[in-house]
Short mmCIF file of C-alpha atoms in Angstrom, two decimals:
data_model
loop_
_atom_site.label_atom_id
_atom_site.label_comp_id
_atom_site.label_asym_id
_atom_site.label_seq_id
_atom_site.Cartn_x
_atom_site.Cartn_y
_atom_site.Cartn_z
CA MET A 1 4.55 0.42 22.47
CA ASN A 2 2.73 1.98 19.69
CA GLU A 3 1.32 -0.74 17.08
CA PRO A 4 2.47 -0.41 13.33
CA GLU A 5 -0.20 1.52 11.02
CA PRO A 6 -2.18 -1.33 8.93
CA ASP A 7 -0.92 -2.13 5.51
CA HIS A 8 -3.33 -1.18 2.60
CA VAL A 9 -5.25 -4.74 3.23
CA GLY A 10 -5.37 -3.99 6.81
CA ARG A 11 -7.21 -0.62 6.08
CA ILE A 12 -9.37 -2.46 4.11
CA LEU A 13 -10.50 -5.11 6.72
CA GLU A 14 -10.87 -2.34 9.12
CA GLN A 15 -13.72 -0.87 6.69
CA TRP A 16 -15.18 -3.94 6.40
CA ARG A 17 -15.31 -4.56 9.94
CA VAL A 18 -17.42 -1.18 10.51
CA GLU A 19 -19.42 -1.61 7.38
CA ARG A 20 -20.32 -5.32 7.70
CA PRO A 21 -19.43 -6.71 11.28
CA ASP A 22 -21.35 -9.78 10.82
CA LEU A 23 -18.82 -11.10 8.00
CA ASP A 24 -15.58 -12.72 8.77
CA MET A 25 -13.27 -11.23 6.38
CA SER A 26 -9.93 -12.74 7.68
CA PRO A 27 -9.30 -14.72 4.36
CA LEU A 28 -9.00 -11.39 2.55
CA GLY A 29 -6.08 -10.59 5.18
CA ILE A 30 -4.38 -13.66 3.39
CA ILE A 31 -5.71 -13.61 -0.19
CA GLY A 32 -5.70 -10.13 -0.44
CA ARG A 33 -1.80 -9.75 0.61
CA LEU A 34 -1.03 -12.63 -1.50
CA HIS A 35 -2.64 -10.74 -4.69
CA ARG A 36 -0.53 -7.71 -3.52
CA LEU A 37 2.66 -9.52 -3.05
CA ALA A 38 2.41 -11.71 -6.28
CA ASP A 39 2.21 -8.58 -8.28
CA ARG A 40 5.38 -6.98 -6.50
CA LEU A 41 7.26 -10.07 -6.85
CA ASP A 42 6.51 -10.38 -10.67
CA ALA A 43 7.61 -6.79 -10.74
CA GLU A 44 10.80 -7.56 -8.92
CA LEU A 45 11.69 -10.64 -10.78
CA ARG A 46 11.28 -9.49 -14.21
CA VAL A 47 13.80 -6.72 -13.83
CA VAL A 48 16.59 -9.78 -13.92
CA PHE A 49 15.06 -11.09 -16.88
CA ALA A 50 14.80 -7.87 -18.45
CA GLN A 51 18.44 -6.89 -18.01
CA ALA A 52 18.92 -10.21 -20.28
CA GLY A 53 16.44 -9.11 -22.99
CA LEU A 54 14.01 -11.91 -22.15
CA THR A 55 10.54 -12.26 -20.41
CA ASP A 56 9.55 -14.15 -17.52
CA GLY A 57 8.14 -16.65 -19.92
CA ASP A 58 11.24 -16.65 -21.88
CA PHE A 59 13.17 -17.41 -18.77
CA ASP A 60 10.75 -20.00 -18.09
CA VAL A 61 11.47 -21.95 -21.17
CA LEU A 62 15.18 -21.67 -20.67
CA ALA A 63 15.34 -22.87 -17.20
CA SER A 64 13.08 -25.81 -17.92
CA LEU A 65 15.50 -26.95 -20.75
CA ARG A 66 18.78 -26.61 -18.37
CA ARG A 67 16.73 -28.52 -15.80
CA ALA A 68 16.50 -31.07 -18.24
CA GLY A 69 19.97 -32.04 -18.37
CA ALA A 70 22.26 -32.67 -21.06
CA PRO A 71 21.43 -32.48 -24.03
CA TYR A 72 19.02 -29.95 -22.64
CA GLU A 73 16.02 -30.80 -24.84
CA LEU A 74 12.37 -31.41 -24.53
CA THR A 75 9.54 -31.79 -26.53
CA PRO A 76 7.04 -28.82 -26.85
CA GLY A 77 4.64 -30.93 -24.86
CA GLU A 78 7.12 -31.36 -21.98
CA LEU A 79 7.82 -27.80 -22.12
CA GLY A 80 4.29 -27.03 -21.65
CA ALA A 81 4.04 -29.28 -18.66
CA SER A 82 7.32 -28.14 -17.32
CA THR A 83 6.18 -24.41 -17.69
CA MET A 84 2.52 -24.99 -17.06
CA ILE A 85 1.61 -22.94 -20.36
CA THR A 86 -0.39 -23.79 -23.27
CA SER A 87 1.25 -25.41 -26.62
CA GLY A 88 0.26 -22.11 -28.34
CA ALA A 89 2.30 -20.06 -25.83
CA VAL A 90 5.20 -22.57 -26.10
CA THR A 91 5.22 -22.08 -29.61
CA LYS A 92 5.75 -18.36 -29.38
CA ARG A 93 8.25 -18.34 -26.69
CA VAL A 94 10.43 -21.02 -28.63
CA ASP A 95 9.90 -18.86 -31.80
CA ARG A 96 11.09 -15.84 -30.00
CA LEU A 97 14.17 -17.80 -28.36
CA ILE A 98 14.87 -19.04 -31.80
CA ALA A 99 15.28 -15.59 -33.23
CA GLN A 100 17.51 -14.72 -30.03
CA GLY A 101 19.81 -17.57 -30.94
CA TYR A 102 19.12 -19.42 -27.47
CA VAL A 103 17.12 -22.63 -28.54
CA ASP A 104 16.85 -24.47 -31.87
CA ARG A 105 13.71 -26.83 -32.60
CA TYR A 106 14.51 -29.86 -35.01
CA VAL A 107 12.51 -33.05 -35.75
CA SER A 108 12.90 -35.69 -33.64
CA ALA A 109 15.34 -38.80 -34.99
CA ASP A 110 12.62 -41.29 -33.04
CA ASP A 111 9.35 -39.88 -34.76
CA ALA A 112 9.54 -37.51 -37.86
CA ARG A 113 6.35 -36.21 -36.88
CA SER A 114 7.46 -34.79 -33.54
CA ARG A 115 9.74 -31.60 -32.48
CA ARG A 116 12.48 -31.22 -30.02
CA VAL A 117 13.76 -27.87 -28.36
CA ARG A 118 17.29 -27.83 -27.43
CA LEU A 119 19.53 -24.74 -25.85
CA THR A 120 22.05 -23.87 -28.07
CA GLU A 121 25.57 -23.20 -26.57
CA ALA A 122 24.60 -19.48 -26.37
CA GLY A 123 21.30 -20.50 -24.33
CA VAL A 124 23.18 -22.62 -22.08
CA ALA A 125 25.78 -19.65 -21.44
CA LEU A 126 22.93 -17.30 -20.83
CA ILE A 127 20.71 -19.43 -18.22
CA ASP A 128 24.09 -20.37 -16.35
CA ASP A 129 24.65 -16.64 -15.85
CA LEU A 130 21.14 -15.55 -15.32
CA VAL A 131 19.96 -18.39 -12.82
CA PRO A 132 22.54 -17.35 -10.14
CA ARG A 133 21.51 -13.71 -10.49
CA HIS A 134 17.72 -14.53 -10.18
CA VAL A 135 18.19 -16.92 -7.22
CA ALA A 136 20.21 -13.95 -5.59
CA ASN A 137 17.37 -11.69 -6.68
CA GLU A 138 14.73 -14.06 -4.70
CA HIS A 139 17.28 -14.32 -1.76
CA ARG A 140 17.12 -10.43 -1.49
CA LEU A 141 13.30 -10.76 -1.74
CA LEU A 142 13.17 -13.19 1.43
CA ALA A 143 15.56 -11.49 3.14
CA GLY A 144 13.18 -10.49 5.91
CA PHE A 145 12.71 -13.90 6.73
CA THR A 146 14.91 -16.29 8.71
CA ALA A 147 15.51 -19.81 7.61
CA GLN A 148 13.00 -21.48 9.54
CA GLU A 149 10.35 -19.04 8.71
CA ARG A 150 10.90 -19.47 4.86
CA ALA A 151 10.84 -23.27 5.84
CA VAL A 152 7.37 -22.97 7.54
CA LEU A 153 6.06 -20.36 4.88
CA ALA A 154 7.03 -22.86 1.90
CA GLY A 155 5.39 -25.68 3.70
CA LEU A 156 2.09 -23.91 4.12
CA LEU A 157 2.21 -22.57 0.66
CA GLU A 158 2.69 -26.31 -0.61
CA SER A 159 0.06 -27.70 1.35
CA TRP A 160 -2.12 -24.84 0.55
CA GLY A 161 -1.43 -25.65 -3.14
CA ARG A 162 -2.30 -29.20 -2.85
CA THR A 163 -5.52 -28.80 -1.17
CA LEU A 164 -6.58 -26.65 -3.87
CA ASP A 165 -5.11 -28.81 -6.76
CA GLY A 166 -7.64 -31.45 -5.07
#
């Protein structure tokens, strides 16, 4: 049986084996492929968001608010923690979503110095329509894996992330 042709990273690894046989280049086989996959996945995921007139960051803010449960509101700081972005980036995204009518920002009843961001009815309707399409797209992207392979991969990635987070 013929071996499949090496992928892009496999060809790079073969070149390094010839040029620097003294180095263990095996990490490149994982990290290089993850970089390539991350770029490809970003492009594939953004299609669904773009169809709704959103960026991936917009989707992230709307999804964070929806996951918070009724009344679908968070402080900008909570949004930043939920989306892992800076407060400046949260402000920019929230401003864009306010202009689109999907969220509003108001002064907190508990602390006049604090602001809260809340999904509007249009925002709830949009994210409730978009999440199933997003999840279906993710299922499509993972279709080459069995449920067991997905679970193993998810566990490995979680473990690696915890190790890197220290």
